[in-house]
Coordinates of C-alpha atoms in Angstrom, one line a residue:
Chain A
X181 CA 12.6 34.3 -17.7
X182 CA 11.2 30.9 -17.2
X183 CA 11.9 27.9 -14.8
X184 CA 10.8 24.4 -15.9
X185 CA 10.5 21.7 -13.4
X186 CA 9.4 18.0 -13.2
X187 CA 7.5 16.6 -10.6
X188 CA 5.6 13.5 -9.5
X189 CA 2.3 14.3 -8.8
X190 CA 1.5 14.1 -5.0
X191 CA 0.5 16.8 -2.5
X192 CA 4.0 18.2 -2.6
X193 CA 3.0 19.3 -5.9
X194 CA 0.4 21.3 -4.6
X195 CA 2.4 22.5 -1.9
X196 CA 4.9 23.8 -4.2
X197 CA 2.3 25.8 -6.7
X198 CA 0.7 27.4 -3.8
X199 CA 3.5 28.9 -2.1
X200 CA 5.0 29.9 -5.3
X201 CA 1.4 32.0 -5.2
X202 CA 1.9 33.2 -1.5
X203 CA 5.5 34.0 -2.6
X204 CA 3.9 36.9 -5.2
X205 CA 4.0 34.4 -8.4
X206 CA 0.7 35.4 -10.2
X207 CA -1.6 32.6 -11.5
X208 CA -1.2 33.0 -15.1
X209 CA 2.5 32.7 -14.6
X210 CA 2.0 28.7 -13.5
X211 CA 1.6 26.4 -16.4
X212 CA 0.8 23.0 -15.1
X213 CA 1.1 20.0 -17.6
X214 CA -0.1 16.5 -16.4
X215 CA 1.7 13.7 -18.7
X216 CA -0.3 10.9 -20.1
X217 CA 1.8 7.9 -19.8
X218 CA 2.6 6.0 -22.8
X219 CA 0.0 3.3 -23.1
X220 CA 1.1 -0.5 -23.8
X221 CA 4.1 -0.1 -22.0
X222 CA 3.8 -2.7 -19.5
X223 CA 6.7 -3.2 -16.9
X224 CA 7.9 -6.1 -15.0
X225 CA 7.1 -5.0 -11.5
X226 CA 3.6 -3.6 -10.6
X227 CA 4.3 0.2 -9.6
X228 CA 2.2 2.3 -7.3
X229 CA 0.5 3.7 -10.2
X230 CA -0.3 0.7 -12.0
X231 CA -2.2 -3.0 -11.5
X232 CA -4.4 -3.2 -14.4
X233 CA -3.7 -4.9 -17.6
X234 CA -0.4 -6.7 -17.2
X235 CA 0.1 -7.4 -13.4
X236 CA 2.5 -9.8 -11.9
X237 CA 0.0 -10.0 -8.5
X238 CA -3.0 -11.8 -10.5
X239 CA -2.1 -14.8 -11.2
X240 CA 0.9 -15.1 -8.2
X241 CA -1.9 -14.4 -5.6
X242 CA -4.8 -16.8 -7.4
X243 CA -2.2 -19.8 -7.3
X244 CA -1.0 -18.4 -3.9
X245 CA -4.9 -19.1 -2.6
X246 CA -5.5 -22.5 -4.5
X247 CA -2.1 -24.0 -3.2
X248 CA -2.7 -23.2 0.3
X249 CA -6.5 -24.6 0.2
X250 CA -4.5 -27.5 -1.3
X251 CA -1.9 -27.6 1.8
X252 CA -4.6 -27.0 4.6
X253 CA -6.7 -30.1 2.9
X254 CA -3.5 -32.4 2.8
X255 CA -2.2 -31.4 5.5
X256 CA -4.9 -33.0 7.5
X257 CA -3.3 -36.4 6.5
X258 CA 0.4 -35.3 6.1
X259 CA 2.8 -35.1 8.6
X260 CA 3.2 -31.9 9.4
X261 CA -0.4 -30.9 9.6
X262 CA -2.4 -28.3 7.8
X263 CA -1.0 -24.8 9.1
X264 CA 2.5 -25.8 7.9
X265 CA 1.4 -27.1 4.5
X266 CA -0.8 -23.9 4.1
X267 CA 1.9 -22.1 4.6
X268 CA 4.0 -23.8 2.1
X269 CA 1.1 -24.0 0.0
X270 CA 0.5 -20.5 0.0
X271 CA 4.7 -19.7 -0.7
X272 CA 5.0 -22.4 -3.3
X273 CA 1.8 -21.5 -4.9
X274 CA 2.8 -17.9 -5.3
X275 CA 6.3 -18.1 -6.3
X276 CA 4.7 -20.6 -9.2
X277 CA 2.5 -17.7 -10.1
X278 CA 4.7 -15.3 -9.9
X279 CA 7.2 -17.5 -11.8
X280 CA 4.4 -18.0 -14.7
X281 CA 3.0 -14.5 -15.5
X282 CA 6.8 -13.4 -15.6
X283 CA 7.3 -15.9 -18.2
X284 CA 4.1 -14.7 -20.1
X285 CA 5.3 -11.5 -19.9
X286 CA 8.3 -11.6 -21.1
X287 CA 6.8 -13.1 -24.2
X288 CA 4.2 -10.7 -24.3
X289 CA 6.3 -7.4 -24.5
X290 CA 9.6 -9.0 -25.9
X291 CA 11.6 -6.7 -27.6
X292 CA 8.9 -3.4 -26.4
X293 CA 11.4 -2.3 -23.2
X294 CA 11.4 0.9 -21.6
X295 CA 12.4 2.5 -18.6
X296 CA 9.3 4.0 -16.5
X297 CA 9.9 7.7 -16.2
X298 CA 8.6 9.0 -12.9
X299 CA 7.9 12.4 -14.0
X300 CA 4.4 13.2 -14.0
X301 CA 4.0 16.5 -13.9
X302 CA 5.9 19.4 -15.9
X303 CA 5.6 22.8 -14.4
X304 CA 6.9 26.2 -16.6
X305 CA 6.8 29.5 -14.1
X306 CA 7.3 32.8 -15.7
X307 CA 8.9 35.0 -13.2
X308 CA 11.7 37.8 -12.9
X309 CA 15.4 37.1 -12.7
X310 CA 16.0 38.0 -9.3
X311 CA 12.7 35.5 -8.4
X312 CA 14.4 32.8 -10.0
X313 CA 16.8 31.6 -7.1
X314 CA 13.6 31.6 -5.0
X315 CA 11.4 29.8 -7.2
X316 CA 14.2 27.0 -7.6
X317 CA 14.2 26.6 -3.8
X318 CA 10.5 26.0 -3.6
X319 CA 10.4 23.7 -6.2
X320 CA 14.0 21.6 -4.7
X321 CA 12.1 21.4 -1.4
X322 CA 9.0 20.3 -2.8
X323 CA 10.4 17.1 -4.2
X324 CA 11.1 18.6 -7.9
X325 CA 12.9 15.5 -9.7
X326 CA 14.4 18.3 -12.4
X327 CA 14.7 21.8 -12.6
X328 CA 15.7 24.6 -15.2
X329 CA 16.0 27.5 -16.6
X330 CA 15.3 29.8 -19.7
X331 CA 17.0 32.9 -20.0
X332 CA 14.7 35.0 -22.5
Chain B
X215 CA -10.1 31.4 -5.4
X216 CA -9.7 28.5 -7.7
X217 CA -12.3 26.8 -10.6
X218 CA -14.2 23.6 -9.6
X219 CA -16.3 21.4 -11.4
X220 CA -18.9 20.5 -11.7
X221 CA -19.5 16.9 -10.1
X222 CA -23.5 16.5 -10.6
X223 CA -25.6 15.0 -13.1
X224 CA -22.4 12.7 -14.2
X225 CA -23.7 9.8 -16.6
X226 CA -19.9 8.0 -15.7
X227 CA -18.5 8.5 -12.5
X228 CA -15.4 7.4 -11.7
X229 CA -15.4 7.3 -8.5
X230 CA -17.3 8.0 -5.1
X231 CA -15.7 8.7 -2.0
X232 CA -17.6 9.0 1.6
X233 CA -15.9 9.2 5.2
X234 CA -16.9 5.7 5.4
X235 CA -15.2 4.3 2.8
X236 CA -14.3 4.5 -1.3
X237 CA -16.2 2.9 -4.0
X238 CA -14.2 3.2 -7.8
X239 CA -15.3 1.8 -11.5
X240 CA -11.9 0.5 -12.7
X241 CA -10.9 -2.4 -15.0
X242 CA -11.2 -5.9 -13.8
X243 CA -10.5 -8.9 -15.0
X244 CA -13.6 -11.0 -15.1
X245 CA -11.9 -14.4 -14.6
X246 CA -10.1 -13.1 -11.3
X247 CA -13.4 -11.5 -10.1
X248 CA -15.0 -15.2 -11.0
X249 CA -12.1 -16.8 -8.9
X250 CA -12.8 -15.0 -5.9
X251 CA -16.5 -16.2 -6.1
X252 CA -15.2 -19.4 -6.6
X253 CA -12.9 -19.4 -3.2
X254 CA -15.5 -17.7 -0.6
X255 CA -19.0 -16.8 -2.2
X256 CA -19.6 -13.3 -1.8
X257 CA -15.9 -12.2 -2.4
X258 CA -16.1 -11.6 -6.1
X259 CA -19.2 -8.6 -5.1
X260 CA -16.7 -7.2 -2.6
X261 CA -13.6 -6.9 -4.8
X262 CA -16.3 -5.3 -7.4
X263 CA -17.8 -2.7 -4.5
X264 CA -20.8 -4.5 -4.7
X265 CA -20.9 -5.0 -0.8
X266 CA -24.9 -5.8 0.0
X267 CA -24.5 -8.9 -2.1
X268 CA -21.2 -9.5 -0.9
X269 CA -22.1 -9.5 2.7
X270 CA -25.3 -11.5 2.4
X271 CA -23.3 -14.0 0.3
X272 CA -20.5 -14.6 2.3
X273 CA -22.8 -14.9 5.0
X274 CA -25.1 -17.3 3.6
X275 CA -21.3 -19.4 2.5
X276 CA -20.2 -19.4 6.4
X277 CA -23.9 -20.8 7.6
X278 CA -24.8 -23.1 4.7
X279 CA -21.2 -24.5 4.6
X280 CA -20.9 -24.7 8.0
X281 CA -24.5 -26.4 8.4
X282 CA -24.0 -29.1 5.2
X283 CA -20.5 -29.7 6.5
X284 CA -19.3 -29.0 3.2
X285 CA -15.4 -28.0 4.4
X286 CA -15.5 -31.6 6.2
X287 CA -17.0 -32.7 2.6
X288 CA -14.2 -31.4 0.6
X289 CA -11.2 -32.5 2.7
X290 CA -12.2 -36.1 3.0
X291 CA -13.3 -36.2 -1.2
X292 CA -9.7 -34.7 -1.6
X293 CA -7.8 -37.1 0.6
X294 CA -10.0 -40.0 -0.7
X295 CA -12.4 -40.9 2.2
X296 CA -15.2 -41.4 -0.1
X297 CA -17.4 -42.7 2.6
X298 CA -16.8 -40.3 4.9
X299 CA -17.6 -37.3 2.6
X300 CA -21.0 -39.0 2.1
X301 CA -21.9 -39.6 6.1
X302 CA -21.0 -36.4 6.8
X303 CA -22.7 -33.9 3.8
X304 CA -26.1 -33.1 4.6
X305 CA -27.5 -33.2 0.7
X306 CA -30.6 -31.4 1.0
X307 CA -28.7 -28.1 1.9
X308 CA -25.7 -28.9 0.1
X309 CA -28.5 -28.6 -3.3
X310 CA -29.6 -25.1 -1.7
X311 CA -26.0 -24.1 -1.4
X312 CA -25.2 -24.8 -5.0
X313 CA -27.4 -22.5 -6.5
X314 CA -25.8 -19.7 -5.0
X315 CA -22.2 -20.8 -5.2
X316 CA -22.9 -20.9 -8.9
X317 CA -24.8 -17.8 -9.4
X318 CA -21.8 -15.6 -7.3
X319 CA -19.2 -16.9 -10.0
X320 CA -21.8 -16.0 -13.1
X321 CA -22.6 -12.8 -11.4
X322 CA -19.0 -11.3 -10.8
X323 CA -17.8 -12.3 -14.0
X324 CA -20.8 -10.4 -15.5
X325 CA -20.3 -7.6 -13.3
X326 CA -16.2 -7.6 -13.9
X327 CA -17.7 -7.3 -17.7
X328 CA -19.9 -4.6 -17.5
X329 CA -18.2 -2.4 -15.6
X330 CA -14.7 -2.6 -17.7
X331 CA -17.3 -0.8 -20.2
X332 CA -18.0 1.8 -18.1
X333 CA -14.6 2.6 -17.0
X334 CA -13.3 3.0 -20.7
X335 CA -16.7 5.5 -20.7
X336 CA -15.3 7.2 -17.5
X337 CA -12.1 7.7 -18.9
X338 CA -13.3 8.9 -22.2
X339 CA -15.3 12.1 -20.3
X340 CA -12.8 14.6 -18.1
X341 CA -12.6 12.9 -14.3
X342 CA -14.8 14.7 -12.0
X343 CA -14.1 13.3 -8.5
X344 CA -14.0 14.8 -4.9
X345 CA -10.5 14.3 -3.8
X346 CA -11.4 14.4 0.4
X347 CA -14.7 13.8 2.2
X348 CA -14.9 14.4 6.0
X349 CA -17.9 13.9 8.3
X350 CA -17.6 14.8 12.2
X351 CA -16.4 11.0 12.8
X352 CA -14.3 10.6 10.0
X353 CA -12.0 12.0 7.3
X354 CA -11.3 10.1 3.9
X355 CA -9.3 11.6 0.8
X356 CA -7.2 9.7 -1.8
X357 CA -3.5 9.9 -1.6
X358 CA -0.9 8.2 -2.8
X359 CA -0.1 5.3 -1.0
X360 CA 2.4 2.2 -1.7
X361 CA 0.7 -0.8 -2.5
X362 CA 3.2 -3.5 -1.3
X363 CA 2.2 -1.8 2.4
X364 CA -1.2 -2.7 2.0
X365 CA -0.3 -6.5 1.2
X366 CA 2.0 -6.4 4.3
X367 CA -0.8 -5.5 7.0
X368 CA -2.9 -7.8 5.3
X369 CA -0.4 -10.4 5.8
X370 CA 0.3 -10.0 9.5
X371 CA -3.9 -9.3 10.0
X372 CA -6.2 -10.0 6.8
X373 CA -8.3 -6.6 6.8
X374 CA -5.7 -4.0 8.0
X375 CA -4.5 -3.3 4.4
X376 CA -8.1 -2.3 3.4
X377 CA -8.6 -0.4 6.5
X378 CA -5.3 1.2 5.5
X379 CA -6.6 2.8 2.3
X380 CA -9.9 3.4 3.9
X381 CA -11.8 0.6 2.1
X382 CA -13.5 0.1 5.5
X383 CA -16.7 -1.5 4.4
X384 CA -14.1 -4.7 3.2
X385 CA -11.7 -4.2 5.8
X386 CA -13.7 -3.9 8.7
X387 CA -16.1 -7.3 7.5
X388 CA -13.1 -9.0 6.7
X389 CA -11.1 -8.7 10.3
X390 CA -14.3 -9.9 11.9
X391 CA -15.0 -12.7 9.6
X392 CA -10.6 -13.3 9.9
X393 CA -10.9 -12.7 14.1
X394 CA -14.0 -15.6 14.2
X395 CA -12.6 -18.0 11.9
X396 CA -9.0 -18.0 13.8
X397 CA -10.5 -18.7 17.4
X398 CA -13.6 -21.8 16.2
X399 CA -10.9 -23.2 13.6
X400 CA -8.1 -23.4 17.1
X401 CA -5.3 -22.5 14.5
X402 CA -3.4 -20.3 17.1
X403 CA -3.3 -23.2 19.3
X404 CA -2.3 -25.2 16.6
X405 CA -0.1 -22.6 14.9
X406 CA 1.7 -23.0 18.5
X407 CA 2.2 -26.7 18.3
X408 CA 3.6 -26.6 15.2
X409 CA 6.3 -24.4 15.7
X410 CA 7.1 -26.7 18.8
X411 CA 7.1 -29.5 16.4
X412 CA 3.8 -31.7 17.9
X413 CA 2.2 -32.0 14.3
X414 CA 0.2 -34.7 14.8
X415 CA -1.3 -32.2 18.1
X416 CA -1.6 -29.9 15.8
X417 CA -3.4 -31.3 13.1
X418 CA -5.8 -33.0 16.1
X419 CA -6.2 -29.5 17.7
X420 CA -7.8 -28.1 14.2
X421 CA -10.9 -27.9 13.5
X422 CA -11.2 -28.4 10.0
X423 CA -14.8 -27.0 9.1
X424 CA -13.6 -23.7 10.3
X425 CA -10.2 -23.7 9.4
X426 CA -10.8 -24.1 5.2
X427 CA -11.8 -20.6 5.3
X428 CA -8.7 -19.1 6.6
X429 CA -6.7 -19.6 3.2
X430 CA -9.2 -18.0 0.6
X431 CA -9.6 -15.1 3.4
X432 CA -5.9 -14.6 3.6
X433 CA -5.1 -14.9 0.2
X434 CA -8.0 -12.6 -1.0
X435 CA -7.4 -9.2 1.4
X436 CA -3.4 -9.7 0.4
X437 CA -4.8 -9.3 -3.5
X438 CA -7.6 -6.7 -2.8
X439 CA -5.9 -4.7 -0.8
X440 CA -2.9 -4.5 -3.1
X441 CA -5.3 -3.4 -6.6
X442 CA -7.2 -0.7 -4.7
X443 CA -4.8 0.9 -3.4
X444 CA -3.4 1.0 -6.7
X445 CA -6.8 2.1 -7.9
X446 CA -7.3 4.8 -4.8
X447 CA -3.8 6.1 -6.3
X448 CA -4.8 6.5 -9.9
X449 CA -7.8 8.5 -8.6
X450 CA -5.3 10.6 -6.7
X451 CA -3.6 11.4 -10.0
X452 CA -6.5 12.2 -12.4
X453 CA -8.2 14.3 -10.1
X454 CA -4.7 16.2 -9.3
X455 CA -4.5 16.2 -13.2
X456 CA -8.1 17.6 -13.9
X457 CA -7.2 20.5 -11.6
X458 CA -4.4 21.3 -12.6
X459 CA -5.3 21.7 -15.8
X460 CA -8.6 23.5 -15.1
X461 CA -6.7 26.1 -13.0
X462 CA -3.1 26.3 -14.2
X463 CA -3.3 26.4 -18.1
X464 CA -4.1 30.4 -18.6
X465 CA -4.4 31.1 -22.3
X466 CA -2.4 34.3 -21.1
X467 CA 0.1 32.6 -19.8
X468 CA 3.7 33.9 -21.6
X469 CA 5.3 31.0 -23.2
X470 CA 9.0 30.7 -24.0
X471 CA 8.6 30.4 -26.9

């Protein structure tokens, strides 16, 4: 029978594989397939995998910099001095940023939504029946997202 | 025990690691690598990897700057004491200085260029990295890490988000530059007095030729530390990829179906 299982890919991954090996799975009964990720499909907030292309931190941190420059020059003259309007500076300028490459986004990928699907990895074990309970438990404790079966 | 391959004699690399610190080819976008130049000379090189340049230009920013009084320059043009601006820039470095300033914003964005080139190559050929490198003094391997972590220890201390994904040559500059530029600019003391609410102490306190650099710092380790460790983690996954698939896709393997 086989077991199918989902994963992200971290060191648990690896974890998982390995003592499915030590457990007496052979080799060539692990199929490992990496996912390539739909390309184009931007999302609204940066994930850990992602800040290239379409990232809401460019242009938030950029406007971030310029406005507190901006606040720390001013402030010289201003009331409160220049820490406090660097720090406003720095806030205002950011939440402007943030506020425009949102809005550029959204026109940019209008009407191309989809969800981000964390599984990375997809793992197919061929083992015996009565290794299939065991399997399952490595993989559940390993951080699997989804696991199955096939009964063949 | 299990395949490797072969990292030598790679035309595109993706990326290096060392115990010391991570250097990756990834895509940039020229006009943010140009901004950078723009706020502290000698950025732009260090959010490409390019330190040498980076560290002889930032250096050559904090002693030309400092020496022209060009901070002092650029508050009183901003807040309209013309006169002022002139008594106080000293022109004949101010010309030197130029040259430079102008050259790191060219040269980043040229860089930023180049090297999106070569990361499109590096993807196009399987990724052959080194996922760990350890030295008696020091371990470094990519793992996945959370990018909005990075941004916070930069926030409380610009330079602890790079040394937190092991980008020590940036992180280690930049928390010295960070530490010297606090204590000449005086803005704990006046960080202090403004919480007590004696502003016009505080903005008397400053010292504003020093204190002009704190912003670009701050604002620049929050955004570099953030992509790279978005980069680092990328690297993390290809590598974990091109393994996998090196080692777990048997053509003996019994399918399904």
């Amino acid at each position: 029978m086989h077991i199918v299982a989902s994963l992200e890919q971290s060191l648990f991954l690896e974890l998982a594989i390995t003592e499915l090996e030590e457990k007496g799975i052979a080799k060539n009964k692990i199929v490992a397939v990496p996912l390539k990720k739909k390309a184009g499909n931007s999302r609204i907030f940066d994930t850990i995998h992602r800040a290239d292309g379409i990232s809401l931190f460019d242009g938030a941190m950029i406007l971030g910099t310029v406005f507190a420059i901006l606040g720390a020059i001013y402030g010289t003259v201003l009331k409160w001095g220049p820490v406090l309007w660097g720090i406003i500076g720095l806030f205002t300028g950011f939440a402007v940023g943030l506020l425009l490459d949102l809005l550029i986004n959204k026109r940019r990928t209008a009407g191309k939504k989809t969800k981000p699907i964390p599984a990375e990895v997809v793992l197919i074990i061929n083992c015996d029946r009565e290794q299939a309970e065991m399997v399952e438990k490595v993989l559940w404790d390993n951080q699997a997202l989804g696991v199955g079966r096939i009964n063949t | 025990m299990f395949k490797t391959i072969n990292r030598k004699n790679q035309r595109y690399p993706r990326a290096v690691i060392s115990p010391f610190t991570t250097n990756t080819i990834n895509r940039t976008n020229p006009w943010v690598a140009a901004w950078w130049s723009a706020a502290f000379p000698g950025f732009g090189h260090m959010f490409l990897g390019r330190y040498i340049t980076g560290f002889v230009l930032t250096i050559w920013e904090i002693i030309l700057n400092l020496k022209a009084n060009i901070n002092l320059a650029i508050i009183y043009s901003f807040t309209g004491q013309f006169d002022q601006a002139r008594e106080v820039l000293d022109y004949k470095l101010f010309i030197v200085y130029i040259g430079a300033f102008v050259f790191g914003i060219w040269d980043s964005y040229r860089i930023s260029v180049e090297m999106n080139k070569r990361s499109v190559l590096a993807d196009r050929t399987d990724p052959v990295v080194d996922n760990f490198s350890m030295s008696p003094f020091s371990i470094n391997c990519f793992e996945k890490r959370n990018p909005w972590v990075s941004a916070a220890w930069s926030c409380l201390v610009p330079g602890l988000g790079h040394v937190y994904i092991h980008r020590l040559a940036t992180g280690f500059f930049v928390l010295i530059i960070w530490a010297l530029a606090v204590y000449f600019s005086r803005m704990l003391v006046a960080m202090h007095l403004t919480l007590t609410g004696a502003f016009s102490e505080a903005a008397a306190v400053i010292d504003p030729a020093y204190f002009l650099f704190l912003p670009s710092l701050y604002g620049f380790s929050i955004y570099c530390s953030y992509v790279y460790t978005v980069e680092y983690n990328k690297v993390f996954k290809a590598e974990q990829a091109g393994y996998l698939k090196a080692n777990y896709q048997s053509p003996d393997s019994k399918m399904p179906c």
